[in-house]
XYZ file of C-alpha atoms in Angstrom:
701
model
C 0.000 0.000 0.000
C 1.163 3.523 -0.656
C 0.896 5.325 2.658
C 2.624 8.099 4.548
C 2.464 11.832 5.112
C 3.429 14.696 2.870
C 6.772 15.183 4.634
C 9.547 15.542 2.077
C 7.199 15.842 -0.887
C 6.126 18.935 -2.741
C 2.516 19.246 -3.863
C 3.660 18.794 -7.459
C 5.519 15.592 -6.604
C 2.470 14.198 -4.850
C 0.210 15.058 -7.772
C 2.626 13.066 -9.946
C 1.918 9.866 -7.985
C 0.896 7.462 -10.723
C -1.521 4.580 -10.947
C 0.769 1.562 -11.311
C 0.346 -2.136 -11.682
C 1.893 -2.702 -8.272
C -0.977 -0.845 -6.567
C -3.524 -3.244 -7.980
C -1.502 -6.314 -7.091
C -0.866 -5.277 -3.486
C -3.073 -6.939 -0.911
C -3.864 -9.526 -3.622
C -6.667 -7.344 -4.949
C -6.012 -8.092 -8.596
C -9.019 -6.763 -10.471
C -11.209 -4.575 -8.282
C -14.762 -5.749 -7.668
C -17.385 -3.756 -5.755
C -18.875 -0.313 -6.087
C -20.678 2.646 -4.533
C -21.953 2.088 -1.008
C -23.986 4.463 1.146
C -23.877 3.223 4.756
C -25.046 6.668 5.957
C -28.511 5.666 4.722
C -28.526 2.753 7.191
C -26.766 4.050 10.307
C -29.890 3.448 12.398
C -29.975 -0.190 11.286
C -26.563 -1.702 12.146
C -27.849 -5.206 11.509
C -28.171 -4.295 7.828
C -24.618 -2.950 7.703
C -23.292 -6.143 9.282
C -25.300 -8.301 6.885
C -23.921 -6.290 3.969
C -20.373 -7.261 4.914
C -21.342 -10.933 4.867
C -22.886 -10.571 1.429
C -19.915 -8.593 0.111
C -17.563 -11.388 1.103
C -19.823 -14.013 -0.426
C -19.825 -12.092 -3.744
C -16.049 -11.696 -3.877
C -16.227 -7.942 -3.285
C -12.792 -6.450 -2.574
C -13.325 -2.722 -3.173
C -15.988 -0.310 -1.937
C -16.438 3.387 -2.752
C -17.522 5.490 0.239
C -18.348 9.142 0.822
C -20.037 10.106 -2.437
C -22.846 12.554 -1.485
C -22.113 12.189 2.262
C -21.407 15.845 3.052
C -24.438 16.458 5.266
C -23.376 13.491 7.412
C -19.723 14.510 7.534
C -20.480 18.171 8.300
C -24.109 18.342 9.480
C -23.629 21.988 10.498
C -21.003 24.420 9.340
C -17.750 23.733 11.140
C -19.099 20.709 13.045
C -17.559 17.540 11.673
C -18.337 13.905 12.351
C -16.152 11.277 10.692
C -16.644 8.598 13.322
C -19.288 6.673 11.399
C -17.187 6.776 8.215
C -13.990 5.632 9.897
C -15.910 2.823 11.574
C -17.079 1.621 8.164
C -13.562 1.850 6.679
C -12.196 -0.090 9.666
C -14.869 -2.761 9.379
C -14.363 -3.187 5.645
C -10.581 -3.368 6.022
C -10.835 -5.934 8.807
C -12.774 -8.077 6.366
C -10.235 -7.685 3.573
C -12.167 -5.057 1.621
C -10.396 -1.893 0.462
C -11.927 1.557 0.065
C -11.977 4.192 -2.656
C -12.629 7.342 -0.626
C -14.741 9.966 -2.368
C -14.889 13.689 -1.722
C -18.489 14.907 -1.250
C -18.510 17.979 -3.501
C -21.033 16.521 -5.965
C -23.948 17.648 -3.756
C -23.641 20.275 -1.047
C -25.693 20.314 2.201
C -28.697 22.598 2.562
C -27.039 24.767 5.205
C -24.291 25.719 2.743
C -26.706 26.893 0.052
C -28.844 28.760 2.598
C -25.915 30.566 4.188
C -24.006 31.215 0.964
C -26.592 31.481 -1.860
C -23.952 32.712 -4.307
C -22.553 29.175 -4.487
C -25.654 28.170 -6.458
C -25.473 28.244 -10.220
C -26.932 30.824 -12.558
C -28.340 29.429 -15.800
C -27.750 30.830 -19.280
C -30.792 33.130 -18.950
C -29.060 34.643 -15.877
C -31.488 33.115 -13.362
C -30.105 31.905 -10.018
C -31.019 28.291 -9.296
C -32.618 27.028 -6.092
C -31.093 24.423 -3.798
C -31.462 20.884 -5.075
C -30.168 18.235 -7.408
C -26.481 17.526 -7.885
C -23.664 19.735 -9.156
C -25.874 22.766 -8.732
C -22.920 24.871 -7.632
C -20.562 27.398 -9.146
C -17.045 26.098 -9.808
C -15.726 29.679 -9.760
C -17.125 30.582 -6.341
C -14.283 31.158 -3.877
C -16.680 30.322 -1.053
C -17.554 26.960 -2.547
C -13.913 26.206 -3.269
C -13.023 27.108 0.306
C -15.742 24.891 1.809
C -14.838 21.977 -0.477
C -11.126 22.317 0.311
C -11.895 22.307 4.028
C -14.028 19.152 3.977
C -11.490 17.448 1.695
C -8.640 18.269 4.055
C -10.587 17.069 7.072
C -11.273 13.807 5.248
C -7.632 13.490 4.261
C -6.363 14.156 7.765
C -8.661 11.446 9.069
C -8.058 8.715 6.481
C -4.930 9.431 4.425
C -2.838 6.905 6.386
C -5.501 4.245 6.686
C -4.157 1.042 5.073
C -7.625 0.274 3.737
C -7.849 3.432 1.587
C -6.309 2.663 -1.818
C -7.577 5.565 -3.939
C -9.368 8.923 -3.765
C -12.368 9.696 -5.939
C -13.073 13.407 -6.389
C -16.693 14.472 -6.599
C -19.046 12.609 -8.944
C -19.656 13.027 -12.676
C -18.482 16.623 -13.029
C -20.621 18.578 -15.469
C -22.756 21.629 -16.141
C -21.949 25.317 -16.303
C -22.623 28.529 -14.442
C -23.223 32.001 -15.906
C -23.071 34.054 -12.694
C -21.130 37.355 -12.424
C -18.158 35.490 -10.929
C -18.012 33.196 -13.950
C -18.409 36.126 -16.353
C -15.401 37.852 -14.782
C -13.390 34.626 -14.810
C -14.271 34.073 -18.479
C -13.030 37.551 -19.385
C -9.777 37.037 -17.455
C -9.284 33.722 -19.236
C -9.845 35.372 -22.626
C -7.321 38.093 -21.817
C -4.695 35.391 -21.334
C -5.664 33.735 -24.617
C -5.562 36.875 -26.772
C -3.016 39.669 -26.961
C -5.707 42.276 -27.518
C -9.414 42.760 -28.090
C -8.554 43.460 -31.726
C -7.036 39.986 -32.059
C -10.143 38.437 -30.483
C -12.420 40.357 -32.864
C -10.398 39.162 -35.823
C -10.282 35.514 -34.769
C -13.967 35.442 -33.888
C -14.849 37.100 -37.220
C -16.747 39.797 -35.314
C -16.943 42.032 -38.357
C -19.918 39.833 -39.205
C -23.234 41.362 -38.029
C -21.312 44.317 -36.594
C -20.386 42.374 -33.453
C -17.012 43.952 -32.708
C -16.160 44.365 -29.023
C -14.371 47.484 -27.758
C -13.043 45.772 -24.630
C -12.974 42.377 -22.924
C -15.393 43.754 -20.333
C -18.146 43.831 -22.968
C -18.016 40.059 -23.480
C -20.662 37.826 -21.898
C -21.187 34.090 -22.049
C -23.514 32.724 -24.753
C -27.243 32.898 -24.026
C -30.488 32.181 -25.855
C -31.702 35.611 -24.702
C -28.498 37.255 -25.872
C -25.610 36.309 -28.131
C -25.306 32.703 -29.278
C -24.515 33.031 -32.984
C -20.829 33.982 -32.721
C -19.229 30.600 -33.156
C -15.884 31.730 -31.774
C -17.613 32.855 -28.582
C -19.557 29.597 -28.275
C -16.435 27.522 -28.788
C -14.308 29.493 -26.343
C -17.041 29.320 -23.708
C -17.033 25.517 -23.931
C -13.261 25.533 -23.590
C -13.529 27.847 -20.596
C -16.098 25.581 -18.928
C -13.678 22.680 -19.292
C -10.814 24.794 -17.941
C -12.832 26.043 -14.979
C -14.116 22.562 -14.146
C -10.624 21.113 -14.474
C -9.241 23.876 -12.266
C -11.909 23.186 -9.643
C -10.955 19.498 -9.705
C -7.292 20.461 -9.396
C -8.148 22.534 -6.317
C -9.948 19.553 -4.812
C -6.903 17.381 -5.417
C -4.515 20.040 -4.111
C -6.393 20.136 -0.817
C -5.974 16.376 -0.489
C -2.295 16.458 -1.408
C -1.509 19.314 0.958
C -3.107 17.302 3.746
C -0.815 14.380 2.975
C -2.755 12.135 0.597
C -0.397 9.947 -1.421
C -2.826 7.521 -3.046
C -3.802 7.927 -6.716
C -6.799 10.111 -7.555
C -9.593 9.484 -10.042
C -12.757 11.199 -11.291
C -15.615 9.358 -12.975
C -16.447 10.347 -16.549
C -19.637 9.722 -18.531
C -20.709 8.127 -21.817
C -20.150 10.242 -24.927
C -20.291 13.373 -22.776
C -20.069 16.609 -24.764
C -20.111 19.010 -21.817
C -16.380 18.715 -21.120
C -13.236 17.964 -23.070
C -12.140 14.836 -21.198
C -8.723 14.888 -22.864
C -7.988 18.159 -21.071
C -9.661 17.118 -17.815
C -7.780 13.806 -17.658
C -4.508 15.687 -17.151
C -5.607 16.540 -13.594
C -6.129 12.968 -12.418
C -3.948 9.892 -12.062
C -6.506 7.350 -13.247
C -9.401 7.666 -15.677
C -12.642 6.011 -14.605
C -16.086 6.112 -16.126
C -19.728 5.142 -15.603
C -21.085 2.702 -18.188
C -24.814 2.106 -18.688
C -25.370 0.580 -22.154
C -28.888 -0.136 -23.410
C -28.627 -3.893 -23.672
C -31.366 -5.846 -25.477
C -32.657 -2.792 -27.358
C -31.000 -4.037 -30.567
C -28.491 -6.741 -31.472
C -26.123 -7.142 -28.536
C -22.997 -6.821 -30.679
C -24.105 -3.375 -31.880
C -24.477 -2.190 -28.297
C -21.133 -3.796 -27.450
C -19.372 -1.944 -30.254
C -20.889 1.400 -29.283
C -19.943 0.879 -25.637
C -16.576 -0.571 -26.595
C -15.707 2.644 -28.395
C -16.284 4.469 -25.110
C -14.149 1.968 -23.182
C -11.328 2.509 -25.668
C -11.797 6.279 -25.577
C -11.399 6.263 -21.793
C -8.392 3.937 -21.931
C -6.745 6.021 -24.645
C -6.960 9.258 -22.632
C -3.886 8.147 -20.684
C -2.903 4.998 -22.593
C -3.196 3.137 -19.304
C -5.739 0.821 -17.668
C -8.919 2.595 -16.629
C -11.539 1.788 -14.018
C -15.155 0.854 -14.661
C -16.401 3.003 -11.777
C -20.139 2.476 -12.187
C -22.293 -0.092 -13.928
C -25.762 -1.319 -13.101
C -26.119 -4.864 -11.755
C -29.678 -4.840 -13.077
C -31.871 -2.171 -14.640
C -31.390 1.556 -14.150
C -34.053 3.983 -12.955
C -33.339 6.899 -15.293
C -33.295 5.505 -18.833
C -36.442 5.729 -20.947
C -37.165 2.050 -20.362
C -35.678 0.243 -17.364
C -34.763 -3.054 -19.020
C -33.510 -6.014 -17.010
C -30.244 -7.637 -18.052
C -30.944 -11.123 -19.303
C -29.125 -13.994 -17.546
C -25.425 -13.897 -18.396
C -25.432 -10.339 -19.748
C -24.118 -8.728 -16.557
C -21.037 -10.938 -16.588
C -20.527 -10.509 -20.328
C -20.841 -6.728 -19.977
C -18.465 -6.642 -16.999
C -15.771 -8.713 -18.682
C -16.188 -6.636 -21.837
C -14.838 -3.675 -19.863
C -11.905 -5.770 -18.625
C -11.195 -6.919 -22.187
C -10.898 -3.281 -23.284
C -8.503 -2.326 -20.481
C -10.476 -1.872 -17.260
C -8.870 -3.030 -14.038
C -12.189 -3.070 -12.210
C -15.837 -4.027 -12.279
C -17.616 -1.641 -9.928
C -21.350 -1.127 -9.569
C -23.790 1.547 -8.726
C -25.003 0.587 -6.242
C -24.121 -1.979 -3.592
C -27.369 -1.720 -1.633
C -30.586 -0.302 -3.079
C -31.840 2.872 -1.424
C -35.278 2.508 0.114
C -36.408 5.977 -0.911
C -35.954 9.032 -3.127
C -34.681 9.312 -6.689
C -32.661 6.117 -7.057
C -34.761 3.686 -5.016
C -35.494 1.585 -8.105
C -31.989 1.705 -9.579
C -30.462 -1.767 -9.718
C -28.139 -2.892 -6.941
C -26.088 -5.863 -5.823
C -28.346 -6.130 -2.758
C -31.973 -5.209 -3.435
C -34.819 -4.231 -1.101
C -35.386 -7.887 -0.269
C -31.840 -8.029 1.087
C -31.219 -11.729 0.541
C -28.537 -13.754 -1.201
C -30.841 -15.922 -3.310
C -31.698 -13.353 -5.982
C -30.752 -13.899 -9.627
C -28.696 -10.698 -9.724
C -26.740 -11.434 -6.556
C -25.867 -14.910 -7.798
C -24.532 -13.477 -11.045
C -22.465 -10.896 -9.123
C -20.967 -13.835 -7.217
C -20.075 -15.463 -10.539
C -18.364 -12.246 -11.642
C -16.363 -12.236 -8.423
C -15.149 -15.745 -9.232
C -14.318 -14.762 -12.808
C -12.323 -11.712 -11.740
C -10.409 -13.818 -9.239
C -9.493 -16.227 -12.040
C -8.298 -13.265 -14.123
C -6.444 -11.342 -11.431
C -3.096 -11.618 -13.240
C -4.582 -9.472 -16.028
C -4.647 -6.464 -13.661
C -2.264 -3.736 -14.744
C -1.665 -5.159 -18.219
C -1.842 -2.860 -21.225
C -3.646 -2.752 -24.558
C -1.515 -2.350 -27.676
C -3.235 -1.061 -30.806
C -2.051 -0.852 -34.383
C -5.110 1.166 -35.402
C -6.343 4.528 -34.111
C -9.612 6.406 -34.556
C -9.551 10.186 -34.082
C -12.560 11.224 -31.986
C -11.964 14.832 -30.997
C -14.289 16.689 -28.610
C -13.407 20.247 -29.635
C -13.890 19.478 -33.314
C -17.273 17.997 -32.487
C -18.274 21.096 -30.496
C -17.521 23.317 -33.470
C -19.064 20.985 -36.047
C -22.373 20.691 -34.204
C -22.520 24.487 -33.901
C -21.576 25.131 -37.526
C -25.077 25.782 -38.955
C -24.667 23.689 -42.066
C -24.727 21.537 -44.100
C -27.235 19.630 -41.899
C -28.544 21.251 -38.752
C -30.638 18.224 -37.809
C -28.305 15.276 -37.749
C -24.663 15.340 -38.741
C -24.360 11.775 -37.385
C -20.736 12.130 -36.347
C -20.990 9.642 -33.494
C -22.820 7.148 -35.684
C -20.173 7.441 -38.410
C -17.427 6.822 -35.870
C -19.230 3.758 -34.522
C -19.607 2.329 -38.051
C -15.893 2.732 -38.688
C -14.896 1.453 -35.255
C -17.196 -1.571 -35.625
C -15.777 -2.474 -39.025
C -12.254 -2.524 -37.600
C -13.271 -4.497 -34.505
C -15.003 -7.133 -36.649
C -11.599 -7.968 -38.115
C -10.021 -8.595 -34.711
C -8.042 -5.421 -33.997
C -7.581 -3.414 -30.844
C -8.374 0.264 -31.462
C -7.110 3.379 -29.697
C -9.613 6.259 -29.712
C -7.521 9.432 -29.709
C -7.702 13.204 -30.082
C -5.776 15.557 -32.362
C -3.370 16.276 -29.506
C -2.074 12.712 -29.383
C 1.108 11.297 -30.808
C 0.341 9.247 -33.936
C 3.656 7.443 -34.158
C 3.444 3.713 -33.610
C 0.142 3.248 -35.416
C -0.132 1.556 -38.789
C -3.598 2.823 -39.750
C -5.451 5.978 -38.660
C -9.111 6.728 -39.355
C -10.112 10.405 -39.199
C -13.891 10.629 -39.690
C -15.531 14.066 -39.954
C -12.542 15.909 -38.525
C -14.207 19.264 -39.135
C -11.696 21.328 -37.155
C -7.931 21.103 -37.612
C -5.899 22.122 -34.566
C -2.725 21.046 -32.759
C -0.968 20.841 -36.157
C -2.950 17.702 -36.905
C -2.550 18.191 -40.646
C 1.242 18.159 -40.265
C 1.143 15.089 -38.024
C -1.057 13.240 -40.496
C 1.148 14.303 -43.399
C 4.207 12.911 -41.627
C 2.323 9.756 -40.709
C 1.468 8.990 -44.347
C 4.805 10.152 -45.699
C 6.588 7.650 -43.442
C 4.432 4.742 -44.582
C 1.207 4.951 -42.586
C -2.244 4.285 -44.010
C -4.797 7.069 -43.486
C -8.530 7.321 -44.066
C -10.140 10.781 -44.001
C -13.840 11.387 -44.631
C -16.134 14.142 -45.863
C -16.446 17.345 -43.791
C -12.834 17.316 -42.625
C -10.266 20.089 -42.458
C -12.896 22.813 -42.863
C -12.081 25.280 -40.047
C -9.260 26.332 -37.753
C -9.256 26.236 -33.937
C -11.398 29.418 -33.778
C -14.002 27.900 -36.118
C -13.013 30.139 -39.021
C -13.144 28.589 -42.476
C -9.836 27.877 -44.165
C -9.204 29.811 -47.362
C -7.499 28.366 -50.415
C -9.059 24.916 -50.440
C -9.913 22.042 -48.117
C -9.206 19.584 -46.542
C -6.748 22.180 -45.301
C -3.093 21.181 -45.443
C -3.886 17.700 -46.764
C -5.008 18.320 -50.336
C -1.713 17.040 -51.743
C -1.632 14.118 -49.297
C -5.154 13.089 -50.336
C -4.706 14.139 -53.961
C -7.955 16.097 -54.149
C -9.880 19.227 -53.261
C -13.372 19.383 -51.805
C -15.555 21.762 -53.822
C -19.095 21.456 -52.383
C -21.015 19.334 -49.906
C -24.631 18.270 -50.355
C -26.927 17.795 -47.378
C -29.449 15.077 -48.139
C -32.980 15.150 -46.781
C -34.037 12.433 -44.357
C -34.842 9.370 -46.417
C -32.917 10.598 -49.466
C -30.349 8.098 -50.745
C -27.429 8.176 -53.138
C -25.142 5.295 -54.070
C -21.450 4.485 -54.210
C -20.760 2.653 -57.471
C -17.417 0.906 -58.114
C -15.239 2.093 -60.959
C -14.984 -0.834 -63.352
C -12.054 -3.080 -62.529
C -10.792 -0.880 -59.718
C -11.972 -2.680 -56.605
C -15.174 -4.218 -55.233
C -18.074 -4.937 -57.573
C -20.719 -3.972 -54.981
C -22.832 -0.844 -54.720
C -23.474 0.816 -51.357
C -26.026 3.302 -50.071
C -25.017 6.663 -48.675
C -27.105 9.249 -46.859
C -27.028 12.600 -45.068
C -23.857 14.137 -46.543
C -22.172 13.834 -49.936
C -18.904 15.649 -50.586
C -18.198 16.741 -54.136
C -14.481 16.668 -54.874
C -12.057 17.376 -57.688
C -9.236 14.850 -57.918
C -5.729 16.249 -58.174
C -3.712 13.062 -58.512
C -5.887 10.649 -56.523
C -7.417 7.539 -58.069
C -11.206 7.210 -57.938
C -12.247 3.755 -56.706
C -15.986 4.517 -56.397
C -18.195 7.209 -57.918
C -21.663 8.520 -57.082
C -24.535 6.759 -58.803
C -27.256 9.425 -58.625
C -28.177 13.101 -58.831
C -26.369 15.806 -60.807
C -23.055 14.629 -59.418
C -23.457 11.104 -60.795
C -19.987 9.953 -61.819
C -18.169 12.244 -59.363
C -15.555 10.440 -57.208
C -16.977 8.962 -53.979
C -13.953 7.003 -52.701
C -10.375 7.840 -53.637
C -6.879 6.532 -52.973
C -3.636 8.456 -53.236
C -0.022 7.431 -52.849
C 1.940 9.947 -50.791
C 5.507 9.288 -49.742
C 5.701 5.712 -48.498
C 2.039 5.587 -47.451
C -1.512 5.658 -48.761
C -4.326 8.125 -48.075
C -7.993 7.285 -48.678
C -10.865 9.758 -48.812
C -14.452 8.639 -48.207
C -16.706 11.297 -49.703
C -20.100 10.332 -48.253
C -21.856 8.961 -45.188
C -21.796 5.385 -46.404
C -23.664 2.454 -44.914
C -21.970 0.090 -42.455
C -21.479 -2.648 -45.082
C -19.250 -0.304 -47.058
C -16.908 0.189 -44.119
C -16.914 -3.549 -43.390
C -15.699 -4.299 -46.915
C -13.401 -1.271 -47.071
C -11.432 -2.188 -43.965
C -11.394 -5.899 -44.768
C -9.640 -5.116 -48.035
C -7.457 -2.186 -46.996
C -6.091 -3.719 -43.809
C -5.359 -6.972 -45.603
C -3.633 -5.181 -48.488
C -1.658 -3.157 -45.968
C -0.519 -6.408 -44.312
C -1.569 -5.153 -40.889
C -1.955 -8.317 -38.833
C -5.025 -8.724 -36.575
C -4.975 -10.402 -33.165
C -6.059 -13.752 -34.588
C -6.110 -15.567 -37.913
C -9.334 -16.753 -39.421
C -12.784 -15.246 -39.867
C -14.416 -14.003 -36.667
C -18.106 -15.013 -36.555
C -20.775 -12.316 -36.527
C -21.549 -11.253 -32.985
C -18.158 -12.317 -31.610
C -15.526 -9.826 -30.473
C -11.810 -10.393 -29.945
C -9.659 -8.086 -27.787
C -6.290 -8.459 -26.118
C -4.252 -7.175 -23.203
C -0.590 -7.888 -22.630
C 2.181 -7.920 -20.058
C 5.902 -8.120 -20.741
C 5.646 -11.890 -21.055
C 2.095 -12.787 -22.022
C -0.812 -11.831 -24.242
C -4.321 -12.298 -22.853
C -6.808 -12.903 -25.651
C -10.480 -12.232 -24.840
C -13.052 -13.948 -27.074
C -16.628 -12.871 -26.301
C -19.833 -14.169 -27.851
C -22.536 -11.477 -27.799
C -25.019 -13.778 -29.498
C -27.630 -15.406 -27.296
C -27.036 -18.671 -29.138
C -23.827 -20.711 -29.479
C -21.530 -20.085 -32.444
C -18.805 -22.245 -33.923
C -15.340 -20.844 -34.488
C -13.427 -21.756 -37.632
C -10.672 -24.367 -37.476
C -8.117 -21.684 -38.395
C -9.273 -19.497 -35.530
C -9.280 -22.485 -33.170
C -5.727 -23.383 -34.222
C -4.640 -19.843 -33.428
C -6.368 -19.858 -30.048
C -4.989 -23.334 -29.376
C -1.465 -21.932 -29.241
C -2.249 -20.711 -25.725
C -3.834 -21.996 -22.525
C -7.341 -21.279 -21.284
C -7.220 -18.897 -18.339
C -10.997 -18.485 -18.101
C -13.944 -20.142 -19.826
C -13.836 -22.874 -22.410
C -14.581 -23.691 -26.018
C -15.802 -27.162 -26.994
C -13.593 -29.476 -29.027
C -15.629 -28.717 -32.143
C -15.050 -24.963 -31.657
C -18.413 -24.065 -30.156
C -18.634 -21.111 -27.755
C -21.950 -20.752 -25.944
C -24.091 -17.623 -25.921
C -23.121 -14.661 -23.726
C -19.817 -16.394 -22.985
C -16.318 -14.992 -22.373
C -13.168 -17.030 -22.949
C -9.690 -15.772 -22.068
C -6.624 -17.430 -23.594
C -3.127 -16.790 -22.267
C -0.389 -16.864 -24.908
C 3.366 -16.371 -24.759
C 4.504 -13.222 -26.549
């Protein structure tokens, strides 16, 4: 365990404490199994708390998160603290071999704080102060709120920093939202002054000559509002960046309070699915470990489609730091907040949990351990439900997961190595969805990314999901779908990547604007026209239901036609070879898929929002021609996913069947798998893997 005081360490050195493999292996934890627990809801019923411990042990629970939303119990009145009940729980858990992730309580403040200091409450974009209630209804700029949070964090740290049962600190809960109060307006203006040398530079970069919107001073600038200015795209974009900066700074202040009080354990914050409110790439710099809350909509469509969509998010979270992440929350059963609260069918909870591990998670943690008996989340699934017994279907499956994670404990701390990367950039998406054209109702960026990601995963590749800020060296293929904004010299990095032998795929609506959302002059995709061998001339937005087609050029490639919808880019080739052309409309015969040799590499341009089958065939051919080797040989059956993790000595191959029925693996695939030993699960001698099954094969590297 990492313990000790701050003596001899600077705050910066403590912040640099990293999440290492050794931390997970200490105390024989291996993969963490457990989740969010709220004993403060049951302090008047100690028999329940004691029974919970028994059930935790039976289910193979080794990690519990405490303290989330506990502020009113830790500080029931201002300046009056009570940590006795919390320390008692930490002691009891530790005595039973269960470790604790200790949370700070800033996600929901007590009523006394809002009553005494109303300025800590948020102001919405119409400049209306909010009432007490909900979660994260507080201003991240407020010095009062920062002071009160720092104080409670330091009191917590002083009480528990040296406790051998505390293995990690979890700051707040699902940071999000924004505040438009006078404090935030002033902070926004100060932030802009640091970003721009003068108001004249800001006016120029925001294109404020348009609609006569020039500012005379920074003091005239206000945050975007539906009752004010919300059509200056530079303003909208910079406000989103500021919200991320202010939220990240608030998190950094939370962490600083812990570090200054002597906390040496790693720190995490839980992120959310496909969340557009913050740039997680920026935020992740403040924490040691990325964690996230995963609630996929199983059984709404084919399971493999849900798995691929959720898998993209797993890989996005893992790629933020290129290290193992934590599955911080998942529902053992149904949720209470989705449109339909669907039960997980037998076997799905385990399949879902091990899916996270396959993609790089070192934990399976649930929300929640015991179901609340009242208020908002009383019907949210839990390990222990209102009945409170051990003979429920869900509890039995949680026990099975505990056994599975114990069998896989040597996987903890291992890495994921990817030959293929998908660029999925938050800031570009912000700007694109605010661009007012060519489709204001449905650009389908996320859907396009999922189609591309799915096509690559079907072939048995690991995929890193990266931003424009990342280093592209080490990859063999990069997909850049709808990269509307070019920043961080991404065009130069992609140029170098192709020039040195990499394979690149760029799609329509890429390289259109700079980092201030101003259109590039002189032709697009900006900085890559020679690499791609073309210039985009126009883009057509198709009506809902309108379809065009991608038709192969005779003898060039595939002999199939594919549908395309939503967006069709009209290009002029300048050296590129057209592999497909459009089949309809006035641009019939225009190039729809091109290939261009540049340096030692190849660059492809997909001109339209093509159907999934197109990407399946495209990547099957291109990756094979590029001689980029997948994780396994042989065809992977539909509905089966293959992932891998690796240590210095071994590769751990995860084969998961998301079909409800058994499937049979090919003899070639079985021969490949047969080169290793089965660490978990089994496949029959004739290659059959049962429905909702996970198999893990350990192979020498």
